[in-house]
Short mmCIF file of C-alpha atoms and ligand atoms in Angstrom, two decimals:
data_model
loop_
_atom_site.label_atom_id
_atom_site.label_comp_id
_atom_site.label_asym_id
_atom_site.label_seq_id
_atom_site.Cartn_x
_atom_site.Cartn_y
_atom_site.Cartn_z
CA UNK A 256 -17.98 -0.87 31.06
CA UNK A 257 -19.49 1.25 29.08
CA UNK A 258 -16.25 3.61 28.78
CA UNK A 259 -12.89 1.44 28.25
CA UNK A 260 -11.13 4.76 26.20
CA UNK A 261 -10.10 7.19 30.20
CA UNK A 262 -8.49 9.60 27.07
CA UNK A 263 -11.63 9.48 25.30
CA UNK A 264 -13.45 10.44 28.32
CA UNK A 265 -11.24 13.03 28.64
CA UNK A 266 -11.59 14.00 25.75
CA UNK A 267 -14.54 14.52 25.56
CA UNK A 268 -15.88 15.87 28.97
CA UNK A 269 -18.85 13.14 28.52
CA UNK A 270 -21.53 13.21 30.70
CA UNK A 271 -23.96 11.42 29.11
CA UNK A 272 -23.25 8.30 28.54
CA UNK A 273 -25.63 6.41 25.29
CA UNK A 274 -23.76 3.85 24.02
CA UNK A 275 -24.47 1.45 21.00
CA UNK A 276 -22.90 -1.17 21.14
CA UNK A 277 -21.96 -2.51 17.86
CA UNK A 278 -22.44 -6.68 16.99
CA UNK A 279 -22.17 -6.68 13.39
CA UNK A 280 -19.92 -5.22 10.79
CA UNK A 281 -20.54 -5.10 6.94
CA UNK A 282 -17.43 -4.03 4.84
CA UNK A 283 -17.56 -3.50 1.90
CA UNK A 284 -13.80 -4.10 -0.12
CA UNK A 285 -11.94 -6.70 0.97
CA UNK A 286 -8.94 -6.04 -0.51
CA UNK A 287 -5.26 -4.98 0.77
CA UNK A 288 -6.80 -2.45 3.66
CA UNK A 289 -10.74 -4.60 3.69
CA UNK A 290 -9.30 -8.17 4.32
CA UNK A 291 -6.27 -7.96 6.40
CA UNK A 292 -8.35 -4.92 9.00
CA UNK A 293 -11.06 -6.96 9.10
CA UNK A 294 -9.04 -10.25 9.60
CA UNK A 295 -8.23 -8.47 12.11
CA UNK A 296 -10.43 -6.98 13.98
CA UNK A 297 -13.14 -10.69 14.22
CA UNK A 298 -10.16 -12.28 15.59
CA UNK A 299 -10.30 -9.82 18.48
CA UNK A 300 -13.65 -9.37 18.88
CA UNK A 301 -14.97 -12.82 18.77
CA UNK A 302 -18.62 -11.20 19.45
CA UNK A 303 -19.42 -8.89 16.58
CA UNK A 304 -19.55 -10.68 13.27
CA UNK A 305 -17.32 -9.43 10.76
CA UNK A 306 -19.22 -10.25 7.06
CA UNK A 307 -16.38 -8.17 3.60
CA UNK A 308 -18.19 -8.21 0.75
CA UNK A 309 -16.87 -7.71 -2.38
CA UNK A 310 -17.76 -7.70 -6.26
CA UNK A 311 -15.53 -9.38 -7.11
CA UNK A 312 -16.81 -13.06 -7.15
CA UNK A 313 -12.76 -14.59 -8.24
CA UNK A 314 -11.57 -12.72 -4.99
CA UNK A 315 -14.40 -14.02 -3.14
CA UNK A 316 -14.09 -17.15 -3.86
CA UNK A 317 -10.43 -17.35 -2.31
CA UNK A 318 -10.37 -15.19 0.70
CA UNK A 319 -13.07 -18.93 1.17
CA UNK A 320 -10.54 -21.41 -0.33
CA UNK A 321 -10.89 -24.03 2.02
CA UNK A 322 -6.87 -23.96 2.42
CA UNK A 323 -6.25 -20.42 3.74
CA UNK A 324 -2.79 -20.68 2.45
CA UNK A 325 -4.67 -19.90 -0.73
CA UNK A 326 -6.14 -16.73 0.00
CA UNK A 327 -5.82 -14.48 -1.82
CA UNK A 328 -3.72 -11.58 -0.33
CA UNK A 329 0.33 -12.52 0.66
CA UNK A 330 0.68 -10.56 4.33
CA UNK A 331 3.47 -12.12 6.92
CA UNK A 332 0.54 -14.28 9.28
CA UNK A 333 -2.62 -13.25 7.38
CA UNK A 334 -3.21 -16.59 7.00
CA UNK A 335 -3.27 -17.39 10.51
CA UNK A 336 -5.57 -14.74 11.63
CA UNK A 337 -7.84 -16.00 9.09
CA UNK A 338 -8.14 -19.14 9.72
CA UNK A 339 -8.71 -18.56 13.45
CA UNK A 340 -12.27 -16.62 12.70
CA UNK A 341 -13.60 -17.98 9.21
CA UNK A 342 -16.65 -19.60 9.29
CA UNK A 343 -16.74 -18.79 13.66
CA UNK A 344 -18.01 -14.74 13.16
CA UNK A 345 -15.48 -13.81 9.79
CA UNK A 346 -17.60 -14.89 6.59
CA UNK A 347 -16.41 -13.12 2.68
CA UNK A 348 -19.64 -12.76 0.19
CA UNK A 349 -20.39 -11.33 -2.60
CA UNK A 350 -24.14 -10.80 -1.21
CA UNK A 351 -23.19 -6.69 -0.32
CA UNK A 352 -27.06 -5.75 0.10
CA UNK A 353 -27.53 -8.88 2.96
CA UNK A 354 -24.47 -7.68 5.09
CA UNK A 355 -25.71 -3.39 5.20
CA UNK A 356 -28.80 -4.45 5.49
CA UNK A 357 -27.87 -6.99 8.69
CA UNK A 358 -25.01 -4.55 9.28
CA UNK A 359 -24.65 -1.13 12.20
CA UNK A 360 -21.35 -0.44 11.27
CA UNK A 361 -20.51 -0.54 8.04
CA UNK A 362 -17.17 0.49 6.59
CA UNK A 363 -15.65 1.39 3.05
CA UNK A 364 -12.66 0.64 2.10
CA UNK A 365 -13.29 0.23 -1.41
CA UNK A 366 -10.61 1.67 -4.27
CA UNK A 367 -9.92 5.42 -4.21
CA UNK A 368 -7.44 5.05 -7.95
CA UNK A 369 -6.06 7.96 -9.07
CA UNK A 370 -9.19 9.83 -12.02
CA UNK A 371 -8.17 8.43 -15.45
CA UNK A 372 -10.77 10.75 -16.99
CA UNK A 373 -11.73 14.07 -17.25
CA UNK A 374 -11.49 17.08 -14.34
CA UNK A 375 -8.27 16.27 -12.44
CA UNK A 376 -7.43 13.28 -14.71
CA UNK A 377 -4.38 11.82 -13.68
CA UNK A 378 -3.75 14.03 -10.24
CA UNK A 379 -7.11 13.76 -8.18
CA UNK A 380 -9.21 10.80 -6.81
CA UNK A 381 -11.46 8.06 -8.85
CA UNK A 382 -13.86 8.50 -5.99
CA UNK A 383 -16.57 5.91 -7.66
CA UNK A 384 -16.48 3.72 -6.41
CA UNK A 385 -16.99 5.82 -2.69
CA UNK A 386 -20.14 6.69 -4.52
CA UNK A 387 -21.51 3.93 -5.63
CA UNK A 388 -21.53 2.03 -2.24
CA UNK A 389 -22.49 5.52 -0.03
CA UNK A 390 -25.18 4.68 -2.95
CA UNK A 391 -25.73 1.37 -2.17
CA UNK A 392 -25.98 1.52 1.10
CA UNK A 393 -28.93 4.59 0.80
CA UNK A 394 -30.89 2.29 -1.23
CA UNK A 395 -30.62 -1.08 1.18
CA UNK A 396 -29.92 1.01 5.17
CA UNK A 397 -34.14 -0.01 7.16
CA UNK A 398 -32.32 1.34 10.42
CA UNK A 399 -29.44 3.87 11.67
CA UNK A 400 -26.19 3.09 10.57
CA UNK A 401 -22.61 3.77 10.81
CA UNK A 402 -20.81 4.68 7.79
CA UNK A 403 -16.72 4.22 8.50
CA UNK A 404 -14.61 6.07 5.94
CA UNK A 405 -11.27 3.34 6.36
CA UNK A 406 -10.30 4.06 2.69
CA UNK A 407 -7.73 7.00 2.13
CA UNK A 408 -9.66 9.68 1.23
CA UNK A 409 -9.90 13.51 -0.07
CA UNK A 410 -10.64 15.99 2.49
CA UNK A 411 -14.46 17.32 2.97
CA UNK A 412 -15.43 13.05 1.76
CA UNK A 413 -17.95 12.61 4.76
CA UNK A 414 -19.57 15.85 3.61
CA UNK A 415 -20.28 14.34 0.10
CA UNK A 416 -21.24 10.43 1.58
CA UNK A 417 -23.18 11.68 4.10
CA UNK A 418 -25.07 14.30 1.17
CA UNK A 419 -25.78 11.26 -0.29
CA UNK A 420 -26.84 9.02 2.07
CA UNK A 421 -29.78 11.84 3.21
CA UNK A 422 -30.40 12.89 0.02
CA UNK A 423 -31.31 9.62 -1.92
CA UNK A 424 -32.30 7.01 1.26
CA UNK A 425 -35.41 5.60 3.34
CA UNK A 426 -35.17 7.78 6.20
CA UNK A 427 -32.57 5.59 8.56
CA UNK A 428 -30.83 8.45 10.14
CA UNK A 429 -26.29 8.23 9.98
CA UNK A 430 -23.29 8.67 11.15
CA UNK A 431 -20.08 9.05 8.22
CA UNK A 432 -16.59 8.63 10.50
CA UNK A 433 -13.06 9.04 9.17
CA UNK A 434 -10.77 6.08 10.04
CA UNK A 435 -7.59 6.04 7.99
CA UNK A 436 -5.64 2.89 7.56
CA UNK A 437 -2.13 2.94 8.39
CA UNK A 438 -0.36 -0.45 7.99
CA UNK A 439 1.98 -0.48 5.89
CA UNK A 440 1.76 -3.67 2.67
CA UNK A 441 4.52 -6.81 3.88
CA UNK A 442 3.95 -5.82 7.52
CA UNK A 443 -0.01 -5.65 7.20
CA UNK A 444 -0.80 -8.16 10.66
CA UNK A 445 1.85 -6.86 12.35
CA UNK A 446 0.97 -3.55 12.66
CA UNK A 447 -3.32 -4.16 12.49
CA UNK A 448 -2.55 -5.68 16.02
CA UNK A 449 0.34 -3.06 17.72
CA UNK A 450 -1.10 -0.42 15.58
CA UNK A 451 1.04 3.09 17.06
CA UNK A 452 -1.60 4.72 16.78
CA UNK A 453 -6.02 4.51 15.44
CA UNK A 454 -7.20 7.31 14.57
CA UNK A 455 -11.50 8.38 14.10
CA UNK A 456 -12.64 11.38 12.97
CA UNK A 457 -16.19 12.32 13.44
CA UNK A 458 -18.73 15.28 14.14
CA UNK A 459 -18.53 17.03 17.53
CA UNK A 460 -22.12 17.38 18.25
CA UNK A 461 -24.23 13.99 20.68
CA UNK A 462 -24.58 11.71 17.60
CA UNK A 463 -21.27 12.20 16.34
CA UNK A 464 -19.70 11.53 19.34
CA UNK A 465 -22.20 8.46 20.28
CA UNK A 466 -20.83 7.16 16.96
CA UNK A 467 -17.06 8.42 17.63
CA UNK A 468 -17.33 6.30 20.97
CA UNK A 469 -18.81 2.64 19.43
CA UNK A 470 -16.20 2.18 17.24
CA UNK A 471 -13.78 3.34 19.91
CA UNK A 472 -14.67 0.31 21.80
CA UNK A 473 -14.62 -1.67 18.80
CA UNK A 474 -10.95 -0.91 18.81
CA UNK A 475 -10.02 -1.13 22.39
CA UNK A 476 -10.66 -5.21 22.29
CA UNK A 477 -7.17 -4.76 22.22
CA UNK A 478 -5.60 -1.37 21.85
CA UNK A 479 -4.44 0.83 24.76
CA UNK A 480 -7.13 4.06 24.70
CA UNK A 481 -4.44 6.10 24.61
CA UNK A 482 -3.48 5.18 21.07
CA UNK A 483 -6.70 6.19 19.86
CA UNK A 484 -7.02 9.35 18.86
CA UNK A 485 -10.27 10.80 18.25
CA UNK A 486 -11.00 13.61 15.64
CA UNK A 487 -12.82 16.22 13.89
CA UNK A 488 -14.14 13.83 10.24
CA UNK A 489 -11.79 16.70 8.24
CA UNK A 490 -8.74 16.28 10.08
CA UNK A 491 -8.98 12.54 10.36
CA UNK A 492 -8.89 12.64 6.11
CA UNK A 493 -6.13 15.30 5.75
CA UNK A 494 -3.63 13.71 8.59
CA UNK A 495 -3.76 10.87 6.35
CA UNK A 496 -3.17 12.69 3.25
CA UNK A 497 -0.10 14.24 5.37
CA UNK A 498 1.15 10.49 6.47
CA UNK A 499 1.83 9.33 3.10
CA UNK A 500 2.64 12.98 1.60
CA UNK A 501 6.51 12.57 4.23
CA UNK A 502 6.93 9.02 4.06
CA UNK A 503 7.61 9.64 0.58
CA UNK A 504 9.22 12.26 1.07
CA UNK A 505 11.51 11.05 2.90
CA UNK A 506 12.34 8.61 0.66
CA UNK A 507 11.43 11.14 -2.19
CA UNK A 508 14.33 13.36 -0.12
CA UNK A 509 17.67 10.21 0.89
CA UNK A 510 16.84 9.48 -2.58
CA UNK A 511 18.19 12.68 -3.98
CA UNK A 512 21.36 12.72 -1.08
CA UNK A 513 22.08 9.63 -3.51
CA UNK A 514 22.69 11.10 -6.43
CA UNK A 515 24.68 13.43 -4.86
CA UNK A 516 26.55 10.60 -2.65
CA UNK A 517 27.71 9.00 -6.54
CA UNK A 518 29.06 12.02 -8.18
CA UNK A 519 31.09 12.96 -5.03
CA UNK A 520 32.52 9.49 -3.25
CA UNK A 521 29.43 9.70 0.03
CA UNK A 522 28.37 6.55 0.40
CA UNK A 523 24.09 7.21 1.62
CA UNK A 524 23.99 4.46 3.94
CA UNK A 525 26.76 5.87 6.25
CA UNK A 526 24.72 9.92 6.06
CA UNK A 527 21.59 8.07 6.67
CA UNK A 528 23.14 6.59 9.41
CA UNK A 529 24.79 9.86 10.45
CA UNK A 530 21.58 11.90 10.23
CA UNK A 531 19.29 9.74 11.66
CA UNK A 532 20.57 9.81 14.99
CA UNK A 533 19.06 13.30 15.67
CA UNK A 534 16.19 12.44 17.10
CA UNK A 535 14.73 14.77 15.90
CA UNK A 536 15.22 13.10 12.12
CA UNK A 537 15.48 9.72 13.45
CA UNK A 538 16.41 6.96 11.99
CA UNK A 539 13.22 4.96 10.16
CA UNK A 540 11.94 5.45 6.43
CA UNK A 541 15.91 6.35 5.44
CA UNK A 542 16.54 4.01 2.96
CA UNK A 543 17.67 4.24 0.06
CA UNK A 544 16.17 2.76 -3.28
CA UNK A 545 15.50 2.12 -7.31
CA UNK A 546 12.53 4.60 -5.77
CA UNK A 547 9.26 3.70 -3.06
CA UNK A 548 6.04 1.76 -5.80
CA UNK A 549 2.56 1.27 -3.51
CA UNK A 550 -0.29 1.98 -4.61
CA UNK A 551 -1.47 4.74 -2.10
CA UNK A 552 1.95 7.10 -1.97
CA UNK A 553 1.96 8.99 -5.28
CA UNK A 554 -1.69 8.35 -5.50
CA UNK A 555 -2.33 9.90 -2.76
CA UNK A 556 0.75 12.56 -2.90
CA UNK A 557 -1.33 12.95 -6.38
CA UNK A 558 -3.90 14.14 -4.64
CA UNK A 559 -2.89 16.22 -2.24
CA UNK A 560 -1.28 17.97 -4.98
CA UNK A 561 -4.62 18.50 -6.91
CA UNK A 562 -6.74 20.21 -3.58
CA UNK A 563 -4.17 22.39 -3.08
CA UNK A 564 -4.76 23.39 -6.08
CA UNK A 565 -8.54 23.28 -5.82
CA UNK A 566 -7.18 26.20 -3.30
CA UNK A 567 -5.57 28.12 -5.48
CA UNK A 568 -2.24 26.81 -3.63
CA UNK A 569 0.14 26.20 -5.85
CA UNK A 570 3.10 27.24 -3.91
CA UNK A 571 1.88 23.89 -1.60
CA UNK A 572 1.04 21.94 -4.61
CA UNK A 573 4.16 22.37 -6.44
CA UNK A 574 6.77 21.79 -3.35
CA UNK A 575 4.34 17.96 -2.92
CA UNK A 576 4.66 17.22 -6.95
CA UNK A 577 8.41 17.69 -6.41
CA UNK A 578 8.52 14.72 -4.36
CA UNK A 579 6.55 12.81 -7.44
CA UNK A 580 9.73 13.60 -10.03
CA UNK A 581 12.40 13.14 -7.83
CA UNK A 582 10.48 8.80 -7.59
CA UNK A 583 9.98 9.42 -11.12
CA UNK A 584 13.94 10.06 -11.49
CA UNK A 585 15.27 7.80 -9.21
CA UNK A 586 13.88 5.20 -11.77
CA UNK A 587 14.70 6.75 -15.20
CA UNK A 588 18.00 7.36 -13.29
CA UNK A 589 18.35 2.65 -12.16
CA UNK A 590 17.27 1.99 -15.45
CA UNK A 591 19.46 4.04 -17.91
CA UNK A 592 23.16 3.56 -15.02
CA UNK A 593 22.56 -0.45 -16.54
CA UNK A 594 22.47 1.01 -19.74
CA UNK A 595 25.26 2.90 -19.21
CA UNK A 596 27.14 1.12 -17.70
CA UNK A 597 26.67 -2.24 -19.52
CA UNK A 598 28.65 -0.81 -22.86
CA UNK A 599 25.25 2.01 -23.86
CA UNK A 600 23.65 -0.88 -24.70
CA UNK A 601 20.98 -3.74 -23.54
CA UNK A 602 19.56 -4.28 -27.21
CA UNK A 603 19.92 -8.58 -27.24
CA UNK A 604 21.52 -8.81 -23.56
CA UNK A 605 19.51 -10.87 -20.33
CA UNK A 606 18.70 -8.36 -17.53
CA UNK A 607 17.18 -10.56 -14.89
CA UNK A 608 15.32 -9.06 -12.21
CA UNK A 609 15.43 -10.03 -9.27
CA UNK A 610 11.62 -9.12 -7.70
CA UNK A 611 8.40 -7.07 -9.29
CA UNK A 612 6.80 -6.61 -5.56
CA UNK A 613 6.58 -3.36 -4.94
CA UNK A 614 8.04 -4.10 -1.48
CA UNK A 615 9.41 -7.25 -0.22
CA UNK A 616 6.70 -10.26 1.90
CA UNK A 617 3.77 -8.85 -0.15
CA UNK A 618 2.83 -10.04 -3.20
CA UNK A 619 1.11 -6.09 -4.57
CA UNK A 620 2.61 -4.77 -7.85
CA UNK A 621 1.05 -1.98 -7.92
CA UNK A 622 3.16 0.87 -8.94
CA UNK A 623 6.27 -1.27 -8.10
CA UNK A 624 9.88 0.63 -9.72
CA UNK A 625 10.22 -2.39 -11.35
CA UNK A 626 7.55 -1.93 -13.78
CA UNK A 627 8.94 1.03 -15.63
CA UNK A 628 11.97 0.06 -15.18
CA UNK A 629 11.17 -2.71 -17.65
CA UNK A 630 9.85 -0.62 -19.78
CA UNK A 631 12.91 1.85 -19.87
CA UNK A 632 14.20 -1.73 -20.64
CA UNK A 633 11.98 -3.31 -22.96
CA UNK A 634 12.44 -0.08 -24.89
CA UNK A 635 16.30 -0.22 -25.85
CA UNK A 636 15.65 -4.27 -26.36
CA UNK A 637 16.75 -5.31 -23.39
CA UNK A 638 15.87 -9.90 -22.86
CA UNK A 639 14.56 -9.07 -19.06
CA UNK A 640 13.57 -12.56 -17.27
CA UNK A 641 12.11 -11.91 -14.02
CA UNK A 642 11.78 -13.67 -10.40
CA UNK A 643 9.98 -13.11 -8.03
CA UNK A 644 9.26 -15.06 -4.76
CA UNK A 645 5.55 -14.49 -4.32
CA UNK A 646 4.68 -12.42 -8.12
CA UNK A 647 2.71 -15.52 -10.68
CA UNK A 648 3.14 -14.58 -14.73
CA UNK A 649 -0.18 -13.06 -15.08
CA UNK A 650 0.72 -9.71 -13.19
CA UNK A 651 3.62 -9.58 -14.57
CA UNK A 652 2.41 -9.39 -17.50
CA UNK A 653 -1.13 -7.01 -16.92
CA UNK A 654 1.51 -4.32 -14.94
CA UNK A 655 3.26 -4.70 -18.29
CA UNK A 656 0.35 -4.09 -20.69
CA UNK A 657 -1.25 -1.64 -18.56
CA UNK A 658 1.43 0.16 -19.97
CA UNK A 659 -0.04 0.08 -23.31
CA UNK A 660 3.62 1.07 -24.70
CA UNK A 661 3.55 -2.03 -26.77
CA UNK A 662 2.00 -4.93 -27.63
CA UNK A 663 1.32 -7.87 -26.09
CA UNK A 664 2.67 -10.33 -27.82
CA UNK A 665 5.97 -8.21 -27.51
CA UNK A 666 6.11 -7.80 -23.56
CA UNK A 667 5.77 -11.44 -24.29
CA UNK A 668 8.47 -12.39 -26.36
CA UNK A 669 10.15 -8.96 -24.89
CA UNK A 670 9.95 -10.71 -20.54
CA UNK A 671 9.97 -13.90 -19.14
CA UNK A 672 8.97 -14.53 -15.98
CA UNK A 673 11.61 -18.04 -13.97
CA UNK A 674 10.17 -19.86 -11.31
CA UNK A 675 13.51 -20.28 -10.16
CA UNK A 676 16.45 -18.16 -9.24
CA UNK A 677 18.99 -20.57 -10.06
CA UNK A 678 17.48 -20.82 -13.17
CA UNK A 679 16.96 -17.66 -13.54
CA UNK A 680 19.82 -15.01 -13.80
CA UNK A 681 21.43 -18.29 -15.71
CA UNK A 682 23.35 -16.89 -19.07
CA UNK A 683 22.82 -13.07 -17.74
CA UNK A 684 24.55 -10.11 -18.46
CA UNK A 685 23.15 -8.46 -15.48
CA UNK A 686 21.25 -9.03 -13.04
CA UNK A 687 19.08 -6.21 -11.80
CA UNK A 688 17.93 -6.71 -7.28
CA UNK A 689 13.86 -4.88 -7.81
CA UNK A 690 12.67 -6.19 -3.83
CA UNK A 691 14.11 -6.35 -0.55
CA UNK A 692 13.29 -10.18 -0.51
CA UNK A 693 15.31 -10.87 2.50
CA UNK A 694 16.27 -15.05 0.58
CA UNK A 695 17.99 -12.94 -1.45
CA UNK A 696 20.80 -12.19 0.48
CA UNK A 697 20.93 -16.22 1.32
CA UNK A 698 22.25 -16.76 -2.14
CA UNK A 699 25.23 -19.06 -3.48
CA UNK A 700 26.44 -15.31 -5.49
CA UNK A 701 29.97 -17.86 -6.48
CA UNK A 702 27.02 -20.45 -8.57
CA UNK A 703 24.96 -17.31 -9.78
CA UNK A 704 28.17 -15.10 -11.07
CA UNK A 705 29.56 -18.89 -12.00
CA UNK A 706 26.88 -19.96 -14.81
CA UNK A 707 26.30 -16.18 -16.18
CA UNK A 708 28.63 -14.24 -18.83
CA UNK A 709 31.55 -12.26 -18.55
CA UNK A 710 31.41 -10.22 -16.86
CA UNK A 711 28.43 -9.89 -14.47
CA UNK A 712 26.93 -7.00 -13.43
CA UNK A 713 24.48 -6.38 -10.19
CA UNK A 714 23.17 -3.48 -9.83
CA UNK A 715 20.93 -3.70 -6.29
CA UNK A 716 18.70 -1.38 -6.89
CA UNK A 717 17.16 -2.18 -3.24
CA UNK A 718 21.37 -1.98 -1.04
CA UNK A 719 20.48 -5.48 0.53
CA UNK A 720 23.57 -7.04 -0.65
CA UNK A 721 27.25 -7.63 0.94
CA UNK A 722 28.70 -5.41 -2.53
CA UNK A 723 32.42 -6.07 -1.17
CA UNK A 724 31.96 -9.57 -1.60
CA UNK A 725 30.58 -9.72 -4.48
CA UNK A 726 33.06 -8.48 -6.18
CA UNK A 727 35.82 -10.52 -4.33
CA UNK A 728 33.55 -13.27 -6.33
CA UNK A 729 33.81 -11.02 -9.76
CA UNK A 730 30.97 -8.95 -10.10
CA UNK A 731 30.97 -5.46 -11.37
CA UNK A 732 28.92 -4.07 -8.17
CA UNK A 733 26.84 -1.19 -8.26
CA UNK A 734 24.59 -0.16 -5.54
CA UNK A 735 22.21 2.94 -4.91
CA UNK A 736 24.58 6.26 -3.23
CA UNK A 737 27.81 5.19 -3.33
N1 NAD B 108 -2.61 -0.72 0.11
C1 NAD B 108 -2.23 -0.59 1.35
O1 NAD B 108 -1.41 -1.04 1.15
C2 NAD B 108 -3.71 0.37 1.99
C3 NAD B 108 -2.75 1.98 3.05
C4 NAD B 108 -3.84 2.01 3.77
C5 NAD B 108 -5.01 2.82 2.74
N2 NAD B 108 -5.06 2.39 2.09
C6 NAD B 108 -6.29 3.16 0.46
O2 NAD B 108 -7.58 2.29 1.57
C7 NAD B 108 -7.97 2.11 0.47
C8 NAD B 108 -8.16 0.56 -0.24
O3 NAD B 108 -7.01 -0.26 -1.04
P1 NAD B 108 -6.74 -1.41 -1.12
O4 NAD B 108 -4.97 -1.76 -1.40
O5 NAD B 108 -7.39 -2.06 -0.24
O6 NAD B 108 -7.54 -1.66 -2.38
P2 NAD B 108 -7.53 -3.29 -3.43
O7 NAD B 108 -7.83 -2.58 -4.89
O8 NAD B 108 -6.99 -4.70 -2.60
O9 NAD B 108 -8.96 -3.67 -2.89
C9 NAD B 108 -10.51 -2.81 -2.92
C10 NAD B 108 -12.46 -3.96 -3.26
O10 NAD B 108 -13.09 -2.69 -3.70
C11 NAD B 108 -13.60 -3.57 -4.00
N3 NAD B 108 -14.85 -2.92 -4.40
C12 NAD B 108 -15.10 -1.97 -4.74
N4 NAD B 108 -16.45 -1.22 -5.13
C13 NAD B 108 -16.91 -1.25 -4.83
C14 NAD B 108 -17.93 -2.14 -4.46
N5 NAD B 108 -19.39 -1.18 -5.48
N6 NAD B 108 -18.65 -2.48 -4.30
C15 NAD B 108 -18.34 -3.62 -3.67
N7 NAD B 108 -16.65 -3.85 -3.37
C16 NAD B 108 -15.77 -3.03 -5.31
C17 NAD B 108 -13.20 -3.85 -5.49
O11 NAD B 108 -13.75 -5.01 -6.17
C18 NAD B 108 -11.52 -4.14 -5.27
O12 NAD B 108 -11.45 -5.86 -4.29
C19 NAD B 108 -7.91 2.72 -0.42
O13 NAD B 108 -8.46 3.91 -0.97
C20 NAD B 108 -6.36 3.06 -0.16
O14 NAD B 108 -6.20 4.47 -0.39
C21 NAD B 108 -4.40 1.18 1.38
#
């Protein structure tokens, strides 16, 4: 059967059936998106050869590590998926040109960070990695290819990619599709196996429809047709930025209410439950916390703000920028609360951080709230000890050094990293929970209390601990929004 997706066929009312059957996929970028996404495609489509390439040889070596538990990205279930396909139809390589040459379909899944220089500095997406990929594809490709934007990109980037491909190539024809990724770190495998939807944007002419269908056919191997949405390219590109803006806005909205709860005696969990039962609002993503992190929300909203400004839409830009302002405030507010509660000084006091990752079940720390809270408390001369079950000492120091707030030696004097949570908490004046790892809930809190300085404080930046139980033990407990 050529068109499995009835939805697609109806949407475009296709009568002439032209079919590109994808046999060979290349993905440029073996990161948090490229790695898991392609591993799942390879797992579900044994007839397609999938090669993931990256310039970072160390990362590729880790993906190829004999012990599949050493792959560079921690996600529940990912190592099993990789083990099922690696060496069969899933390959990791640094030979970018060979993989491009052999592929019928090329996913671009490289990083698109916020620009740190020039026009748009601090707001616009830096598209230099995307452009490099486009130029490399153009120079290598000898036959027609479908190029898929998997990275999150500003609306109308496909136009730029097409222009580079058409003007620098060797006569090969290219179709550009937008296929943004909606996975959430920590649940990436589950999200990829059972996504809410897959979005594919492409040109609306016959060639565009054929390219869209080729990608629909790949996903149709495991995703029901009604969940595969096809749109024009611009809608697809903008939908990803919009989705992240809406998700982050919910977090900032409930965080704004958490501060009001603290002043009024309301409890933010109760408020969230009460409003979440309204089906128009819904209960998900209403958890108040020390603030959202991760590589995407902030960068994508800043990008949205920049795009809105560049079209002269200042009110639209200001509206979305407030989501970031609120998030920064929430992180700062948490650090200030620690200082204020510890009798207005943390100088020389030991504060233990439980968690450094930006959320549970990932080893990703990009833009983690912990980094900024640590930075504020180090400015107040606190002695910080960090324990995180999945984040290494190297990464923690790299995150802090990146801020350039003080000399690297000072970061190493002010902050140490522990391998054991109980040792990390020994002799601490206070504990701050910065990541919602499940294991923190199951600790022997009496034992932790017994080994701490008194009075012993716990600041639960994720509202995961049983505050009443901790208070009975003797802790002075503070959650968010209570
Ligand atoms: N992380 C997420 O949860 C998430 C979710 C959805 C979408 N996204 C988007 O996906 C994109 C990738 O994000 P990520 O988190 O996987 O980034 P990442 O930094 O983990 O991975 C990107 C990889 O691309 C490689 N790379 C860069 N330029 C290259 C080139 N020219 N050739 C070969 N390799 C190159 C880098 O070495 C790096 O390993 C971003 O646009 C991001 O916004 C991320």
